[in-house]
CSV table of C-alpha atoms in Angstrom, one decimal:
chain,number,residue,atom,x,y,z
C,1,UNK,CA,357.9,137.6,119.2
C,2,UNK,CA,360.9,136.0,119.2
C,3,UNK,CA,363.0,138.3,117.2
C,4,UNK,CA,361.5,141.2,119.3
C,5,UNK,CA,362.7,139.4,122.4
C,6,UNK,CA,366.1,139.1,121.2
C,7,UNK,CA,366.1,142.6,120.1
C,8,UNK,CA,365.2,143.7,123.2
C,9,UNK,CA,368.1,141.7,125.0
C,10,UNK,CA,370.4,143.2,122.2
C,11,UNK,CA,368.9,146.6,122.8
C,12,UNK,CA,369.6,146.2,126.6
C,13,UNK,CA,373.2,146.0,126.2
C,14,UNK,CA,373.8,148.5,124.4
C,15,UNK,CA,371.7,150.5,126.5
C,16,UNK,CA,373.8,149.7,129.2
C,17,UNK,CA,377.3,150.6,127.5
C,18,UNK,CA,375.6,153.9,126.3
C,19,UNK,CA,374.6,155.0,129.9
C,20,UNK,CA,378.0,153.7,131.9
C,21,UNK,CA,380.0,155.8,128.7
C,22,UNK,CA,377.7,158.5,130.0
C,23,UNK,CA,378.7,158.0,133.5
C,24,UNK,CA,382.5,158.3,132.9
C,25,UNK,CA,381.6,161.8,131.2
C,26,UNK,CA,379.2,162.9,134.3
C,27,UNK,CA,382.8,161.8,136.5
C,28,UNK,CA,385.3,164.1,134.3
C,29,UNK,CA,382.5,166.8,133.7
C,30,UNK,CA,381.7,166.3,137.7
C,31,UNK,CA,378.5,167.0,136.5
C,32,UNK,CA,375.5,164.2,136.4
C,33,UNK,CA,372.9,166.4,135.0
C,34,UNK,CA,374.9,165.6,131.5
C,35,UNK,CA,371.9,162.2,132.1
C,36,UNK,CA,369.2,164.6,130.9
C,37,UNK,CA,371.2,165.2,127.9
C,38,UNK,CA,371.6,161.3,127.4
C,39,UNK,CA,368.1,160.4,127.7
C,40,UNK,CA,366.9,161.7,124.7
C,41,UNK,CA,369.6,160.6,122.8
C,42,UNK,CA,369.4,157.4,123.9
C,43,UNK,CA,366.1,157.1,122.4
C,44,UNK,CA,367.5,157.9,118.9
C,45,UNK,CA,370.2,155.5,119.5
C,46,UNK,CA,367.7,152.6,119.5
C,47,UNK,CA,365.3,153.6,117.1
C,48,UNK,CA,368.2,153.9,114.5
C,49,UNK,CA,369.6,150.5,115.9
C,50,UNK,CA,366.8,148.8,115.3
C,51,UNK,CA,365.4,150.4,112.5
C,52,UNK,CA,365.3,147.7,109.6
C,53,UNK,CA,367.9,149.5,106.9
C,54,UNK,CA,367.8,146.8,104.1
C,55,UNK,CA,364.5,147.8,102.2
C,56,UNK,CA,361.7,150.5,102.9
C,57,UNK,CA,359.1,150.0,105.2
C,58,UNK,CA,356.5,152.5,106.0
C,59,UNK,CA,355.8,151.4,109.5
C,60,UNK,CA,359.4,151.4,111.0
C,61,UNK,CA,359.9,154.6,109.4
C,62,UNK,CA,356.6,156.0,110.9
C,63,UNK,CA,357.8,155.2,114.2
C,64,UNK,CA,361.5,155.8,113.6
C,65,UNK,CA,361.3,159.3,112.6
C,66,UNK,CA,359.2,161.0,115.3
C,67,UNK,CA,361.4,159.6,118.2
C,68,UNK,CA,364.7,160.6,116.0
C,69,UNK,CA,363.3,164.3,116.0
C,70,UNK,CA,362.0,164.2,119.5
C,71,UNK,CA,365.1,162.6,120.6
C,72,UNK,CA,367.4,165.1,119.2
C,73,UNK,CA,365.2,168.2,119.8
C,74,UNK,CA,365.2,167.3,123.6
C,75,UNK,CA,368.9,167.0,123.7
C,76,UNK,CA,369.7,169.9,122.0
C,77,UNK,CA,366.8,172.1,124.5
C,78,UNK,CA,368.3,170.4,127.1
C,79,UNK,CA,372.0,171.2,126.5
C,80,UNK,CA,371.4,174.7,125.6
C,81,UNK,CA,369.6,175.7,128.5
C,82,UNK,CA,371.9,174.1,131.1
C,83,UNK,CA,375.1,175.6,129.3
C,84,UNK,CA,377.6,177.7,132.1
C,85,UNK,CA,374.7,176.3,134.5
C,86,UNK,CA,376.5,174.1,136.5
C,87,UNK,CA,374.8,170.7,137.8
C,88,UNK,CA,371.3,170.5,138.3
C,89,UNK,CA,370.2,171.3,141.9
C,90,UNK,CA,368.6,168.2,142.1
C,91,UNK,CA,371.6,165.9,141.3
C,92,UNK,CA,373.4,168.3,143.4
C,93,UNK,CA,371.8,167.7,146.3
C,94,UNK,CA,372.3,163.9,145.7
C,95,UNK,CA,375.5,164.8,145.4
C,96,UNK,CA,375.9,165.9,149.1
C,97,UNK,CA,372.9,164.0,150.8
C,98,UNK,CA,374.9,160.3,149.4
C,99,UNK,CA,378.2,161.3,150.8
C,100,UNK,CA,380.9,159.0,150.1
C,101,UNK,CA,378.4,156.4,148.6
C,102,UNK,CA,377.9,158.7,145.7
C,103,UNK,CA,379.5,156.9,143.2
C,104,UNK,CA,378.1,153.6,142.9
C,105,UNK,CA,374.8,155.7,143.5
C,106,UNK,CA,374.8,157.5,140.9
C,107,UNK,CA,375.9,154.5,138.5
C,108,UNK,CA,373.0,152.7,139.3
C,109,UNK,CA,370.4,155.4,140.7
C,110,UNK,CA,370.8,157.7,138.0
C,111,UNK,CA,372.4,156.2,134.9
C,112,UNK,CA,371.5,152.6,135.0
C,113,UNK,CA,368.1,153.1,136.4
C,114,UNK,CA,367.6,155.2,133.8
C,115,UNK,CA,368.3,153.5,131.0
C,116,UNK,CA,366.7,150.5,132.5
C,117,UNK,CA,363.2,153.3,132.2
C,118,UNK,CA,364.9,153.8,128.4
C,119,UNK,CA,364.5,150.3,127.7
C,120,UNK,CA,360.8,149.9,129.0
C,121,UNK,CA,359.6,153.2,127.0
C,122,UNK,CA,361.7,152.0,123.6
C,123,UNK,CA,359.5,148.7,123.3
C,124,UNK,CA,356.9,150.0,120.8
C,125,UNK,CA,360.0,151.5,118.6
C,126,UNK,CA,361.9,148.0,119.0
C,127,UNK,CA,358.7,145.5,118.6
C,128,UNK,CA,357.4,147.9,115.0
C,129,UNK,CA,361.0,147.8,113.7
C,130,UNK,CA,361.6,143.8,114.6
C,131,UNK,CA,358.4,143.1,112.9
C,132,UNK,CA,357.7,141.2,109.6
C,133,UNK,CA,354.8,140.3,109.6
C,134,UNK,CA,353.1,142.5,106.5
C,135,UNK,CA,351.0,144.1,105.4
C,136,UNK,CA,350.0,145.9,108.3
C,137,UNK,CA,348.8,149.5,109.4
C,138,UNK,CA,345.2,148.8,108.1
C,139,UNK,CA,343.3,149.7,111.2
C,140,UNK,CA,344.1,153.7,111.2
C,141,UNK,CA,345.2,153.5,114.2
C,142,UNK,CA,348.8,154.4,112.8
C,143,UNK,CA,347.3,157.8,111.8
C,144,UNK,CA,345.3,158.2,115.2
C,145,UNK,CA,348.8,157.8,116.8
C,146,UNK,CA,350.9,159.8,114.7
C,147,UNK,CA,348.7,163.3,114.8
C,148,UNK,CA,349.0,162.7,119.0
C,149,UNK,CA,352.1,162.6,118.7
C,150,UNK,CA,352.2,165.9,116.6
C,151,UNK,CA,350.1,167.6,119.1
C,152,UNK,CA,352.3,166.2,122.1
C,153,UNK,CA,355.4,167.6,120.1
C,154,UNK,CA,353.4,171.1,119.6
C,155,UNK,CA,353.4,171.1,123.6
C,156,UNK,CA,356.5,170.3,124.5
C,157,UNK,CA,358.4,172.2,121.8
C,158,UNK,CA,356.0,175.2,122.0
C,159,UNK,CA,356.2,175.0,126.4
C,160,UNK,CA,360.3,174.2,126.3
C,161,UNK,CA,360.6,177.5,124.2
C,162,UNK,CA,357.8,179.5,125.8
C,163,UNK,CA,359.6,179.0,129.0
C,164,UNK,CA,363.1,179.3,127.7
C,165,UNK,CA,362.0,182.9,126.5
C,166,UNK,CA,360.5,184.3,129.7
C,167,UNK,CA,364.1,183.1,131.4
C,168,UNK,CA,366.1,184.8,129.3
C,169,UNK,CA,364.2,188.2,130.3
C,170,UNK,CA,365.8,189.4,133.8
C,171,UNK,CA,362.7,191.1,134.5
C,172,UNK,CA,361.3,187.7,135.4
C,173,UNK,CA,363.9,186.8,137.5
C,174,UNK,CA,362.2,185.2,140.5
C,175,UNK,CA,358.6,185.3,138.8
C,176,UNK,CA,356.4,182.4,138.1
C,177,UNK,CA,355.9,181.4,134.4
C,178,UNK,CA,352.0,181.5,134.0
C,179,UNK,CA,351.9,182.6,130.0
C,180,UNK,CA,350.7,181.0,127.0
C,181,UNK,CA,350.8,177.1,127.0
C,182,UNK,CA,351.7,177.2,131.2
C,183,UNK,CA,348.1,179.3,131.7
C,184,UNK,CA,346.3,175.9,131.0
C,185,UNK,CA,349.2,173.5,132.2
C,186,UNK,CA,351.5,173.7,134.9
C,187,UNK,CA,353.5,171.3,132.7
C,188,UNK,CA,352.8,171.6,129.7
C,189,UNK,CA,356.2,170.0,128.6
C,190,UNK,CA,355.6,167.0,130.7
C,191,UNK,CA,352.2,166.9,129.4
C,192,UNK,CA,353.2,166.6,125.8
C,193,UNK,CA,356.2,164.4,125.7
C,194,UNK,CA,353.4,162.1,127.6
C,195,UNK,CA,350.9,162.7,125.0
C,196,UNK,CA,353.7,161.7,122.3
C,197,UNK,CA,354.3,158.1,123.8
C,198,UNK,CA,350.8,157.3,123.9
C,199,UNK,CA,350.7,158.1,120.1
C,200,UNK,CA,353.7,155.6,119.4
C,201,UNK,CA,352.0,153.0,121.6
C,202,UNK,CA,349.2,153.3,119.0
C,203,UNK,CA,351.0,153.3,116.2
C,204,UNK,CA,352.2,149.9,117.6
C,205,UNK,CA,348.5,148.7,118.1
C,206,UNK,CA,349.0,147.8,114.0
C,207,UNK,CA,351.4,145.3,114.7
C,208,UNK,CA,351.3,141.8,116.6
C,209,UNK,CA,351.3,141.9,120.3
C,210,UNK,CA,351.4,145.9,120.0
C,211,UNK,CA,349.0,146.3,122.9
C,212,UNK,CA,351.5,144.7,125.2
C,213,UNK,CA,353.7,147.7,124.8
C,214,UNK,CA,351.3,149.7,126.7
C,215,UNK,CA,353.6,149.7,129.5
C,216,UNK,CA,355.6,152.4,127.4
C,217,UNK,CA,353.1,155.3,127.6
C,218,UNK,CA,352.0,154.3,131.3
C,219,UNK,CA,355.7,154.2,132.7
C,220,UNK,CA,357.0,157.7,131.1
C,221,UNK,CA,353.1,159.4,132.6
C,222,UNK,CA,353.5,157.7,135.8
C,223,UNK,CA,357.4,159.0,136.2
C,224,UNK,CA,356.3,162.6,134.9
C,225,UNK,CA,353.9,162.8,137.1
C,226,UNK,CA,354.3,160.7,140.2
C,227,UNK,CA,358.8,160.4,140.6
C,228,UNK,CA,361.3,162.7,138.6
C,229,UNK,CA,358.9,165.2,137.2
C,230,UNK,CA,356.0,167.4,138.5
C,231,UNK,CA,357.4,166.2,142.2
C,232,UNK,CA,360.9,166.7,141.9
C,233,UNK,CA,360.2,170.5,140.3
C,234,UNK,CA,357.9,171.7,142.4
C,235,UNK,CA,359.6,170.9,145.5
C,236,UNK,CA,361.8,173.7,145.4
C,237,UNK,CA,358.4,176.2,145.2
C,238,UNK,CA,357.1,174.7,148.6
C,239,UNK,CA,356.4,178.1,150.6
C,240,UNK,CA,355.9,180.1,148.2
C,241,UNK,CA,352.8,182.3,148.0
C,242,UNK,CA,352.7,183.2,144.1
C,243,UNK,CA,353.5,179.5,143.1
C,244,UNK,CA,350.3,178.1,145.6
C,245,UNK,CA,348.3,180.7,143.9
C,246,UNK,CA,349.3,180.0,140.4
C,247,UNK,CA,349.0,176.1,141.1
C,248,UNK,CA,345.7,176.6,142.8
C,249,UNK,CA,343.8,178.2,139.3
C,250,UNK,CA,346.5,176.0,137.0
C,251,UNK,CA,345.9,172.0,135.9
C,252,UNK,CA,348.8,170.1,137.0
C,253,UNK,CA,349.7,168.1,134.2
C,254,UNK,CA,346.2,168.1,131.4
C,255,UNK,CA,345.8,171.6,130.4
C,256,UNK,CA,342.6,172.9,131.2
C,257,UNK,CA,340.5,176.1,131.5
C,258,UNK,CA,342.2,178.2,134.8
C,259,UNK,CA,340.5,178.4,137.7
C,260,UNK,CA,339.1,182.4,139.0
C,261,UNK,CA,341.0,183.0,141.9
């Protein structure tokens, strides 16, 4: 517990660095929606920080991989879809709602408090690549936790692209995205990037004191679905007739059988 402890201190500073660098981009760029870029990435910055290099071990590279590939995959969605884009709307409207406090706002509201949220959801990664305590990963729990976070990946890969697709036709310009993967979920992004940090958190059930990192899959569902997800986005459709109709037949967040009209 110790070395995880000191990992995590260690892992907290860097964090910090790599979000204030990230900062003093969003200032040139004028632009703080480049903070959805860095959140993945920040992710892969840990896991390949803390990942144990000397020697192979099958549990740190179990848990090391997945969140590399999410990681990057989310950064790279993420920068190709807001490319020529501009800043988000919602960090926009931050923008002019903080007036001339704006600045250390968005140091600490946006950047630090995010990677603050980084820190919290990268304890299973850091406590499975600090530990030494073999053998482990006898209770198959490992495998349990790995295939969720395959079918978490399948939803938020599959919905990202599914959506991306249905942009980039300008007949749909306007219209509500209610195909494939977003007929059962409303989110079905959310709902598997979600589903892929409860599988981590169980793949760090094999090692000591896994179960305390439990606050990792509760924090990134409870932020999804509660703060800067599902509320933030569907803000913006309040008052509109065809988006209360699609979210009256359409689960939230778990996909689910749609309701008739």
């Amino acid at each position: 517990m110790a070395d995880f402890l000191n990992e995590l201190a260690r892992c907290g500073a860097v964090i910090a660095i790599y979000m204030t660098a990230w900062f003093v981009v969003a200032l040139i760029k004028k632009d703080n929606s480049v903070a959805d870029i860095a959140w993945g990435l920040g992710f892969v910055l840990v896991a390949i920080v803390t990942f144990p290099w000397k020697g192979f071990s099958f549990m740190p590279l179990l848990i090391t991989a997945p969140v590399v590939v999410w990681g990057l995959r989310l950064a790279a969605h993420i920068l190709l879809r807001n490319r020529k884009r501009g800043e988000d709307p919602r960090y926009a409207a931050w923008r002019r709602s903080w007036g001339r406090s704006f600045l250390w706002r968005s140091y600490l509201q946006v950047f630090l408090l995010q990677g603050l949220f980084l820190l919290v959801i990268s304890t299973p990664v850091i406590l499975v690549n600090t530990d030494r305590t073999y053998p482990y990963a006898d209770h198959g729990l490992w495998l349990a936790g790995f295939l969720l976070w395959c079918l978490g990946f399948f939803f938020e890969a599959v919905g990202d692209a599914q959506l991306a697709r249905f942009k980039r036709n300008a007949t749909n310009r306007g219209k509500i995205m209610d195909r494939g993967l977003w007929r059962f979920s409303r989110h079905p992004n959310y709902f598997g990037e979600a589903l892929m940090w409860w599988g981590i958190f169980l793949v760090a059930t094999e090692v000591p004191y896994g179960w305390l990192t439990v606050v990792s899959p509760v924090l990134i569902t409870f932020l999804l679905v509660r703060v800067s997800g599902i509320p933030l986005l569907e803000k913006k459709y309040a008052g509109n007739p065809e988006f209360q109709a699609y979210a009256r037949r359409t689960s939230a967040f778990v996909p689910w059988i749609p309701k008739r009209p």
